[in-house]
Tab-separated table of C-alpha atoms and ligand atoms in Angstrom:
chain	number	residue	atom	x	y	z
P	1	MET	CA	-100.435	11.309	93.310
P	2	LYS	CA	-99.291	7.967	90.970
P	3	ARG	CA	-100.024	8.404	87.673
P	4	ILE	CA	-99.129	6.752	83.781
P	5	PHE	CA	-100.374	7.863	80.510
P	6	LYS	CA	-99.750	6.023	77.962
P	7	GLY	CA	-99.715	8.088	74.115
P	8	ASP	CA	-96.775	8.910	71.265
P	9	ILE	CA	-94.343	10.913	74.222
P	10	ILE	CA	-92.344	14.093	72.285
P	11	TYR	CA	-90.551	17.062	73.478
P	12	THR	CA	-87.170	19.152	72.800
P	13	SER	CA	-84.921	18.800	75.579
P	14	ASN	CA	-82.879	20.877	73.566
P	15	PRO	CA	-83.320	23.387	70.578
P	16	LYS	CA	-81.987	20.875	67.913
P	17	SER	CA	-84.319	17.551	68.191
P	18	PHE	CA	-87.273	16.107	69.280
P	19	GLU	CA	-87.033	13.115	71.778
P	20	ILE	CA	-89.446	10.807	70.908
P	21	TYR	CA	-91.557	7.445	72.375
P	22	GLU	CA	-93.816	6.386	70.285
P	23	ASP	CA	-97.215	4.451	71.801
P	24	SER	CA	-95.079	4.960	75.792
P	25	TYR	CA	-95.704	4.985	78.685
P	26	LEU	CA	-95.669	8.565	80.984
P	27	ILE	CA	-94.403	8.166	84.516
P	28	VAL	CA	-95.387	10.531	86.692
P	29	GLU	CA	-95.355	10.676	91.104
P	30	ASN	CA	-96.668	13.465	92.690
P	31	GLY	CA	-96.493	16.151	90.241
P	32	VAL	CA	-93.293	15.323	88.392
P	33	VAL	CA	-92.192	13.223	85.614
P	34	LYS	CA	-90.203	10.361	86.891
P	35	SER	CA	-89.415	8.228	83.609
P	36	ILE	CA	-90.858	7.854	80.556
P	37	CYS	CA	-90.698	3.767	79.843
P	38	LYS	CA	-91.615	1.598	76.962
P	39	ASP	CA	-93.283	-0.870	78.658
P	40	LEU	CA	-94.827	-1.257	81.994
P	41	GLU	CA	-93.453	-4.396	83.395
P	42	SER	CA	-91.310	-2.722	85.914
P	43	ILE	CA	-94.083	-0.670	87.818
P	44	SER	CA	-96.004	-1.369	90.874
P	45	ASP	CA	-99.292	-1.465	90.308
P	46	ASP	CA	-100.435	1.418	92.782
P	47	TYR	CA	-100.428	3.661	89.677
P	48	GLU	CA	-103.741	4.874	87.630
P	49	VAL	CA	-102.998	4.324	84.192
P	50	LEU	CA	-104.669	6.701	81.493
P	51	ASP	CA	-104.721	5.355	78.046
P	52	PHE	CA	-104.152	7.835	75.174
P	53	THR	CA	-103.461	5.539	72.748
P	54	ASN	CA	-102.518	6.805	69.420
P	55	LYS	CA	-102.662	10.884	71.086
P	56	LEU	CA	-99.385	13.111	71.078
P	57	ILE	CA	-98.342	14.027	74.626
P	58	ILE	CA	-96.454	17.366	73.933
P	59	PRO	CA	-94.920	19.355	76.537
P	60	GLY	CA	-97.838	22.635	77.287
P	61	PHE	CA	-96.669	25.841	75.998
P	62	VAL	CA	-95.304	28.533	77.527
P	63	ASP	CA	-96.498	31.783	76.897
P	64	ILE	CA	-93.623	34.816	78.296
P	65	HIS	CA	-95.274	37.977	77.114
P	66	LEU	CA	-99.370	38.271	77.474
P	67	HIS	CA	-101.686	41.453	79.120
P	68	SER	CA	-104.176	39.527	79.948
P	69	SER	CA	-105.902	43.137	79.900
P	70	GLN	CA	-105.861	43.511	75.896
P	71	TYR	CA	-107.894	40.418	75.943
P	72	LEU	CA	-110.696	41.873	74.661
P	73	ASN	CA	-108.958	44.500	72.526
P	74	ILE	CA	-107.725	41.082	70.027
P	75	GLY	CA	-107.840	41.976	66.749
P	76	LEU	CA	-108.278	46.004	67.188
P	77	GLY	CA	-106.486	49.139	65.406
P	78	MET	CA	-104.152	46.676	63.857
P	79	ASP	CA	-103.557	49.801	61.456
P	80	LYS	CA	-101.583	52.140	63.592
P	81	GLU	CA	-97.656	51.537	64.749
P	82	LEU	CA	-96.948	51.079	68.246
P	83	ILE	CA	-97.190	54.566	70.641
P	84	PRO	CA	-100.584	56.082	68.337
P	85	TRP	CA	-102.103	52.512	68.753
P	86	LEU	CA	-101.491	52.331	72.641
P	87	ASN	CA	-102.759	55.816	72.777
P	88	THR	CA	-105.743	54.973	70.998
P	89	TYR	CA	-106.865	51.539	71.855
P	90	THR	CA	-104.982	50.136	75.219
P	91	PHE	CA	-104.817	53.208	77.306
P	92	PRO	CA	-108.747	53.400	76.952
P	93	GLU	CA	-109.251	49.476	77.311
P	94	GLU	CA	-106.672	49.040	80.742
P	95	ALA	CA	-108.450	52.258	82.186
P	96	LYS	CA	-111.409	50.044	82.535
P	97	PHE	CA	-109.634	47.754	85.074
P	98	LYS	CA	-110.929	50.173	87.396
P	99	ASN	CA	-113.936	48.657	87.236
P	100	ILE	CA	-113.443	44.843	89.603
P	101	GLU	CA	-116.516	43.480	87.933
P	102	TYR	CA	-115.465	44.325	84.048
P	103	ALA	CA	-112.061	43.184	85.238
P	104	LYS	CA	-113.910	39.599	86.600
P	105	ILE	CA	-115.679	39.414	83.388
P	106	VAL	CA	-112.699	39.661	81.043
P	107	TYR	CA	-109.838	37.365	83.626
P	108	GLU	CA	-112.427	34.612	83.857
P	109	LYS	CA	-112.540	34.134	79.741
P	110	PHE	CA	-108.958	35.213	79.411
P	111	ILE	CA	-107.647	32.478	81.454
P	112	SER	CA	-110.757	29.820	79.971
P	113	ASP	CA	-109.347	30.525	76.883
P	114	LEU	CA	-105.819	29.841	77.810
P	115	ILE	CA	-106.204	26.622	79.458
P	116	ASN	CA	-108.242	25.897	75.466
P	117	LYS	CA	-105.155	27.089	73.747
P	118	GLY	CA	-103.280	24.812	75.801
P	119	THR	CA	-101.169	27.996	77.456
P	120	THR	CA	-99.815	26.210	81.423
P	121	SER	CA	-97.229	28.472	82.476
P	122	SER	CA	-97.562	32.456	81.122
P	123	VAL	CA	-96.273	35.423	81.857
P	124	ILE	CA	-98.758	38.282	82.002
P	125	TYR	CA	-99.131	42.005	82.110
P	126	ALA	CA	-102.764	42.778	83.895
P	127	THR	CA	-102.622	46.991	84.899
P	128	ILE	CA	-101.996	49.094	87.293
P	129	HIS	CA	-104.634	48.497	89.350
P	130	LYS	CA	-104.228	46.699	92.242
P	131	GLU	CA	-107.268	45.292	93.303
P	132	SER	CA	-107.969	43.339	89.343
P	133	THR	CA	-104.724	42.635	89.895
P	134	LEU	CA	-105.123	40.954	92.586
P	135	LEU	CA	-108.127	39.075	91.349
P	136	LEU	CA	-106.585	37.959	88.676
P	137	MET	CA	-103.926	35.858	90.413
P	138	ASP	CA	-106.871	34.531	92.514
P	139	LEU	CA	-108.484	32.950	89.623
P	140	LEU	CA	-105.356	31.907	88.077
P	141	ASN	CA	-104.392	30.201	91.318
P	142	GLU	CA	-108.608	28.736	91.268
P	143	SER	CA	-107.754	27.670	87.582
P	144	LYS	CA	-104.082	25.241	88.315
P	145	LEU	CA	-102.248	27.502	85.497
P	146	ARG	CA	-99.106	28.511	86.540
P	147	ALA	CA	-98.413	31.543	85.641
P	148	TYR	CA	-96.972	34.957	87.198
P	149	VAL	CA	-98.569	38.193	87.751
P	150	GLY	CA	-97.391	42.219	86.855
P	151	LYS	CA	-99.330	44.380	88.304
P	152	VAL	CA	-98.395	47.853	85.219
P	153	ASN	CA	-95.931	50.836	86.698
P	154	MET	CA	-96.850	54.172	85.465
P	155	ASP	CA	-96.061	57.223	86.309
P	156	ARG	CA	-95.913	58.821	82.750
P	157	ASN	CA	-97.131	59.395	79.448
P	158	THR	CA	-100.196	57.904	79.380
P	159	THR	CA	-103.481	59.059	79.692
P	160	GLU	CA	-104.675	60.752	82.928
P	161	ASP	CA	-106.544	58.115	84.225
P	162	LEU	CA	-103.659	55.770	84.350
P	163	CYS	CA	-101.301	58.110	84.971
P	164	GLU	CA	-100.157	56.668	88.801
P	165	GLU	CA	-98.232	59.152	91.770
P	166	THR	CA	-95.242	57.227	92.220
P	167	ASP	CA	-95.020	57.036	96.164
P	168	ARG	CA	-98.499	55.405	95.407
P	169	SER	CA	-97.781	52.727	92.355
P	170	LEU	CA	-94.646	51.555	95.235
P	171	ARG	CA	-97.188	51.178	97.335
P	172	ASP	CA	-99.399	48.944	95.839
P	173	THR	CA	-96.811	47.122	94.375
P	174	GLU	CA	-96.110	46.477	97.800
P	175	ASP	CA	-99.136	45.588	98.888
P	176	ILE	CA	-99.422	42.748	95.843
P	177	ILE	CA	-96.466	41.520	96.936
P	178	LEU	CA	-96.857	40.867	100.359
P	179	GLY	CA	-100.078	39.334	99.976
P	180	THR	CA	-99.491	36.863	97.367
P	181	MET	CA	-96.531	35.380	98.913
P	182	GLY	CA	-96.420	31.693	99.364
P	183	LYS	CA	-99.410	31.351	96.701
P	184	ASN	CA	-98.786	29.517	93.314
P	185	VAL	CA	-98.776	32.239	91.117
P	186	LYS	CA	-96.231	35.191	91.857
P	187	PRO	CA	-95.789	39.023	91.127
P	188	ILE	CA	-93.508	40.715	88.615
P	189	ILE	CA	-92.798	44.069	89.219
P	190	THR	CA	-93.472	45.542	86.077
P	191	PRO	CA	-92.540	48.615	84.888
P	192	ARG	CA	-94.388	48.986	81.713
P	193	PHE	CA	-91.492	50.541	79.248
P	194	VAL	CA	-89.165	53.906	80.248
P	195	PRO	CA	-91.158	55.974	78.367
P	196	SER	CA	-93.450	55.412	81.132
P	197	CYS	CA	-92.413	55.192	83.951
P	198	THR	CA	-89.506	57.850	86.092
P	199	PRO	CA	-86.512	57.627	87.493
P	200	GLU	CA	-88.023	57.777	90.756
P	201	LEU	CA	-90.296	55.146	89.736
P	202	MET	CA	-86.971	52.765	87.963
P	203	ARG	CA	-85.318	53.164	90.788
P	204	GLY	CA	-87.957	52.389	93.753
P	205	LEU	CA	-89.378	48.785	92.003
P	206	ALA	CA	-85.734	47.815	91.189
P	207	ASP	CA	-85.476	48.242	95.173
P	208	LEU	CA	-88.783	45.947	95.113
P	209	ALA	CA	-87.468	43.294	93.095
P	210	ASN	CA	-83.936	43.035	95.643
P	211	LYS	CA	-85.216	43.359	98.431
P	212	TYR	CA	-88.146	40.510	98.062
P	213	ASP	CA	-85.895	38.425	95.295
P	214	ILE	CA	-89.028	39.549	92.871
P	215	PRO	CA	-88.653	38.695	88.728
P	216	VAL	CA	-89.138	42.140	86.596
P	217	GLN	CA	-90.440	42.220	82.839
P	218	SER	CA	-90.918	45.236	79.709
P	219	HIS	CA	-90.155	45.810	76.757
P	220	LEU	CA	-87.179	46.923	74.680
P	221	SER	CA	-86.948	48.700	71.160
P	222	GLU	CA	-90.012	47.176	70.078
P	223	ASN	CA	-90.498	49.931	67.553
P	224	THR	CA	-88.072	52.839	66.146
P	225	ASN	CA	-90.355	56.320	67.769
P	226	GLU	CA	-89.593	54.329	70.866
P	227	VAL	CA	-85.980	53.115	70.861
P	228	GLU	CA	-86.076	57.424	69.307
P	229	TRP	CA	-88.025	58.705	72.134
P	230	VAL	CA	-86.430	57.156	75.164
P	231	LYS	CA	-82.751	58.439	73.214
P	232	LYS	CA	-84.986	61.901	74.251
P	233	LEU	CA	-85.927	61.356	77.732
P	234	HIS	CA	-82.480	60.303	78.523
P	235	PRO	CA	-79.780	61.525	76.545
P	236	GLU	CA	-76.984	60.845	78.828
P	237	ILE	CA	-77.219	57.157	78.423
P	238	LYS	CA	-75.725	55.447	76.037
P	239	ASN	CA	-79.077	52.934	75.131
P	240	TYR	CA	-82.128	52.309	76.293
P	241	ALA	CA	-81.407	48.565	77.545
P	242	SER	CA	-78.423	50.562	79.863
P	243	VAL	CA	-81.257	52.450	81.457
P	244	TYR	CA	-82.955	49.978	82.833
P	245	ASP	CA	-79.888	47.811	84.020
P	246	GLU	CA	-78.657	51.746	85.563
P	247	PHE	CA	-81.955	51.815	87.344
P	248	GLY	CA	-80.923	48.261	88.384
P	249	LEU	CA	-83.996	46.999	85.956
P	250	PHE	CA	-81.677	44.754	83.720
P	251	GLY	CA	-80.706	41.133	84.969
P	252	GLN	CA	-80.231	41.978	88.469
P	253	THR	CA	-83.362	39.878	89.455
P	254	LYS	CA	-84.471	37.362	86.529
P	255	THR	CA	-85.642	39.474	84.185
P	256	ILE	CA	-87.890	39.723	80.718
P	257	MET	CA	-87.145	41.938	77.687
P	258	ALA	CA	-89.847	41.592	75.779
P	259	HIS	CA	-89.598	42.010	72.087
P	260	CYS	CA	-86.044	43.239	71.178
P	261	ILE	CA	-86.154	44.046	68.151
P	262	TYR	CA	-83.637	47.316	67.190
P	263	THR	CA	-80.697	46.190	70.377
P	264	THR	CA	-78.107	46.765	69.901
P	265	ASP	CA	-74.613	44.065	69.729
P	266	GLU	CA	-73.411	45.409	73.101
P	267	GLU	CA	-77.434	45.165	74.096
P	268	ILE	CA	-77.503	41.906	73.451
P	269	LYS	CA	-74.384	40.981	74.630
P	270	LEU	CA	-75.518	42.822	78.599
P	271	MET	CA	-78.440	40.459	77.857
P	272	SER	CA	-76.590	37.283	77.429
P	273	GLU	CA	-74.473	38.513	80.300
P	274	ARG	CA	-76.960	38.886	82.754
P	275	GLY	CA	-79.174	36.221	81.981
P	276	VAL	CA	-81.958	38.673	80.278
P	277	PHE	CA	-84.668	36.685	78.557
P	278	ALA	CA	-85.632	37.496	75.292
P	279	ALA	CA	-89.198	37.339	74.748
P	280	HIS	CA	-89.996	37.065	71.213
P	281	CYS	CA	-93.144	38.472	69.928
P	282	ALA	CA	-93.842	37.637	66.253
P	283	LEU	CA	-97.341	38.236	65.097
P	284	SER	CA	-97.378	41.391	67.542
P	285	ASN	CA	-94.703	42.944	65.804
P	286	TYR	CA	-96.229	42.536	62.531
P	287	ASN	CA	-99.391	43.357	63.286
P	288	LEU	CA	-98.167	46.914	64.806
P	289	SER	CA	-95.142	46.798	62.227
P	290	SER	CA	-93.136	46.922	64.259
P	291	GLY	CA	-90.165	45.321	62.510
P	292	ILE	CA	-88.864	41.445	62.834
P	293	MET	CA	-86.777	40.356	66.099
P	294	PRO	CA	-82.977	38.906	64.372
P	295	VAL	CA	-83.895	35.326	66.841
P	296	ARG	CA	-80.862	33.466	65.783
P	297	LYS	CA	-77.993	36.488	66.744
P	298	TYR	CA	-79.398	36.322	70.122
P	299	LEU	CA	-79.172	32.507	69.648
P	300	ASP	CA	-75.370	33.367	69.298
P	301	TYR	CA	-75.164	34.576	71.439
P	302	GLY	CA	-76.540	32.546	74.306
P	303	VAL	CA	-79.715	35.430	74.838
P	304	LYS	CA	-81.952	32.749	75.999
P	305	VAL	CA	-85.206	33.090	74.516
P	306	GLY	CA	-88.902	32.734	74.662
P	307	ILE	CA	-91.915	33.345	72.734
P	308	GLY	CA	-94.866	35.630	74.069
P	309	SER	CA	-98.341	35.935	72.214
P	310	ASP	CA	-98.277	39.948	73.298
P	311	ILE	CA	-101.818	39.636	72.931
P	312	SER	CA	-103.319	42.287	72.180
P	313	GLY	CA	-100.032	43.743	69.973
P	314	GLY	CA	-100.726	39.757	69.116
P	315	ASN	CA	-103.689	38.502	67.919
P	316	THR	CA	-104.476	35.787	68.696
P	317	LEU	CA	-103.513	33.368	72.536
P	318	SER	CA	-102.690	30.717	70.238
P	319	ILE	CA	-98.313	29.861	71.101
P	320	PRO	CA	-99.188	27.332	67.561
P	321	GLN	CA	-99.963	29.681	65.682
P	322	SER	CA	-97.307	32.433	67.118
P	323	ILE	CA	-94.012	29.329	66.430
P	324	VAL	CA	-95.771	29.166	63.389
P	325	SER	CA	-95.191	32.986	62.697
P	326	THR	CA	-91.523	33.063	64.617
P	327	ILE	CA	-90.521	30.368	61.389
P	328	GLN	CA	-91.905	32.580	58.898
P	329	ALA	CA	-90.222	35.827	60.444
P	330	SER	CA	-86.823	33.998	60.977
P	331	LYS	CA	-86.796	32.824	57.067
P	332	ILE	CA	-87.714	36.639	55.676
P	333	LYS	CA	-85.001	37.735	57.929
P	334	TRP	CA	-82.910	35.078	56.666
P	335	LEU	CA	-83.172	36.553	53.468
P	336	GLU	CA	-83.248	39.794	54.192
P	337	SER	CA	-79.708	39.273	55.713
P	338	GLY	CA	-78.155	38.185	52.895
P	339	LYS	CA	-78.794	34.653	54.053
P	340	GLU	CA	-76.288	34.744	57.100
P	341	LEU	CA	-78.825	34.172	60.357
P	342	TYR	CA	-80.274	31.453	59.515
P	343	PRO	CA	-83.969	30.235	59.855
P	344	LEU	CA	-85.351	27.889	62.666
P	345	SER	CA	-85.352	24.966	62.442
P	346	PHE	CA	-88.712	23.602	64.245
P	347	SER	CA	-87.727	22.202	66.449
P	348	GLU	CA	-85.679	25.156	67.556
P	349	ALA	CA	-88.880	26.755	68.196
P	350	PHE	CA	-91.074	24.355	69.293
P	351	TYR	CA	-88.198	24.672	71.919
P	352	MET	CA	-88.425	28.285	72.803
P	353	ALA	CA	-92.424	27.890	73.523
P	354	THR	CA	-91.754	24.882	75.788
P	355	LYS	CA	-88.770	24.601	77.823
P	356	GLY	CA	-86.790	28.448	76.479
P	357	GLY	CA	-89.348	30.032	77.921
P	358	GLY	CA	-90.415	27.588	80.603
P	359	GLU	CA	-86.672	28.081	82.057
P	360	PHE	CA	-87.988	31.755	83.557
P	361	PHE	CA	-89.979	28.734	85.941
P	362	GLY	CA	-87.317	26.509	86.271
P	363	ASN	CA	-87.728	22.901	85.607
P	364	VAL	CA	-90.791	23.503	83.307
P	365	GLY	CA	-91.603	22.726	79.290
P	366	SER	CA	-90.029	18.966	79.079
P	367	LEU	CA	-91.651	15.810	79.506
P	368	GLU	CA	-87.308	14.817	80.687
P	369	LYS	CA	-87.370	13.357	84.451
P	370	GLY	CA	-87.633	15.936	87.128
P	371	TYR	CA	-89.293	18.397	85.225
P	372	LYS	CA	-93.001	19.563	85.998
P	373	ALA	CA	-95.628	17.473	84.622
P	374	ASP	CA	-97.334	20.480	82.370
P	375	PHE	CA	-98.403	18.405	79.092
P	376	LEU	CA	-101.728	17.882	76.936
P	377	VAL	CA	-102.901	15.406	74.893
P	378	ILE	CA	-103.303	16.447	71.840
P	379	ASP	CA	-105.891	14.139	68.953
P	380	ASP	CA	-104.947	14.721	65.671
P	381	SER	CA	-107.629	11.854	63.635
P	382	ASN	CA	-108.563	14.732	61.974
P	383	ILE	CA	-105.723	15.811	60.506
P	384	THR	CA	-103.183	13.085	60.233
P	385	ASN	CA	-103.383	9.723	59.976
P	386	HIS	CA	-101.689	8.355	62.562
P	387	ASN	CA	-100.447	4.875	60.616
P	388	GLU	CA	-99.215	6.542	57.553
P	389	PHE	CA	-96.516	9.111	59.549
P	390	GLY	CA	-94.429	9.068	62.827
P	391	ALA	CA	-94.695	11.419	65.840
P	392	PHE	CA	-92.636	14.105	63.859
P	393	GLU	CA	-94.519	15.150	61.443
P	394	ARG	CA	-97.522	14.427	63.337
P	395	LEU	CA	-96.655	17.296	65.913
P	396	GLN	CA	-95.463	19.125	63.118
P	397	LYS	CA	-99.027	18.915	61.442
P	398	TYR	CA	-100.678	20.365	64.164
P	399	ILE	CA	-98.986	22.576	64.768
P	400	TYR	CA	-99.105	24.128	61.368
P	401	SER	CA	-102.814	23.004	60.689
P	402	GLY	CA	-104.818	22.089	63.792
P	403	ASN	CA	-106.469	24.020	66.588
P	404	GLU	CA	-107.319	23.672	70.129
P	405	THR	CA	-110.555	21.334	69.366
P	406	ASN	CA	-107.160	18.783	68.449
P	407	ILE	CA	-106.135	19.482	72.468
P	408	ILE	CA	-108.316	17.289	74.258
P	409	LYS	CA	-106.805	17.083	78.412
P	410	VAL	CA	-104.912	19.326	79.970
P	411	TYR	CA	-102.002	19.000	82.726
P	412	VAL	CA	-100.798	21.011	84.638
P	413	ASN	CA	-98.511	19.424	87.478
P	414	GLY	CA	-99.599	16.322	86.660
P	415	GLU	CA	-103.325	17.584	87.148
P	416	ARG	CA	-106.185	18.279	85.302
P	417	VAL	CA	-107.658	21.265	84.516
P	418	LYS	CA	-109.398	20.816	81.081
K	1	LIG	N1	-94.823	49.054	75.121
K	1	LIG	C1	-95.877	49.499	75.764
K	1	LIG	N2	-96.149	48.692	76.446
K	1	LIG	C2	-96.803	47.656	75.515
K	1	LIG	C3	-98.406	47.049	75.276
K	1	LIG	O1	-98.693	46.975	75.873
K	1	LIG	N3	-97.831	45.963	74.035
K	1	LIG	C4	-96.793	46.372	73.671
K	1	LIG	N4	-96.833	45.496	72.713
K	1	LIG	N5	-95.456	47.085	73.514
K	1	LIG	C5	-95.587	47.847	74.886
K	2	LIG	FE1	-96.064	43.676	75.561
């Protein structure tokens, strides 16, 4: 499959600046970017040319932390903090996914909105339920989106209908791994967080991760009460990150930890050494009064950082809104830190939302040669006069003031999904 897409191409290959190719051609072969060029003279004519003149062509967004099963709960319970919010709103909603019919309704809507909002790659939490998790993976495979999906594991400190028997939890997880081998949508080991997983469960999950080389995701130091709780549950272990580490769930295979607000310098250093990704979920952290992650510090330590919408702690699937919120949060952090932790630039936040999180998937999130051809075509004519502004300003205006109606096409592996 050989295709050429003409438009104003803009992306970040590094956090510091944008690569901009106005009125140029993106050349895609077998789902991968081959090159970008200014004119078509040297190209043979067995390419199909799609003309998006005056439209922006940007990488698809990457969301590395979100709960698909909480989709219908968006906007609920925003006056509570994490633990009461989980108990009052989140756990009762997730319990409904025992019913496969209910799961189908929610997951179909979730996937269709993910596409509409331009998120082409995501790392998703389902629920504890094997059948509805497999259904979500099937639906995502059909959609052609790029995704990891985790069956959530919990065997302590949750409601009765979500509390799993440890062996069953491990068996169901292994069934999902074996049942989805070789498919596009991949499984990810998902101990919800330390308070909801016994040492036996964490050890068992680490064994599965190692045995099948499966990545891991969880939550880390999101809320001060949560951090205290973990201390009480594991007084013998020096910090929260080390609990995961002690049980083999901290970078032994590719790992994402969400939130990371109250992480100590020692823990951040460990994340950096282990290549553990941090998922920054600014909207959720505001909504649940969790705090503000000191992103600059993570970047200075060399930790890989991506963006998570964290619905329904976060109140939208829109990654552009998360980008804006991420930048705003970093400005508050800058002021709070006595102007020490420098705020994130627009290109740094855009990078986190594309290539930064995309690295978890491999060559994803950029339009450099050899990257997966996952991209969006943006018609920004209702918000910007393209004769007046260059691609950088147009992109910034779209991210800050546009919405999903500006996304007119979505491509994954060079194939159209919207
Ligand atoms: N920590 C454990 N579970 C959750 C969840 O569902 N959402 C958020 N934001 N934090 C969590
Ligand atoms: Fe979360």
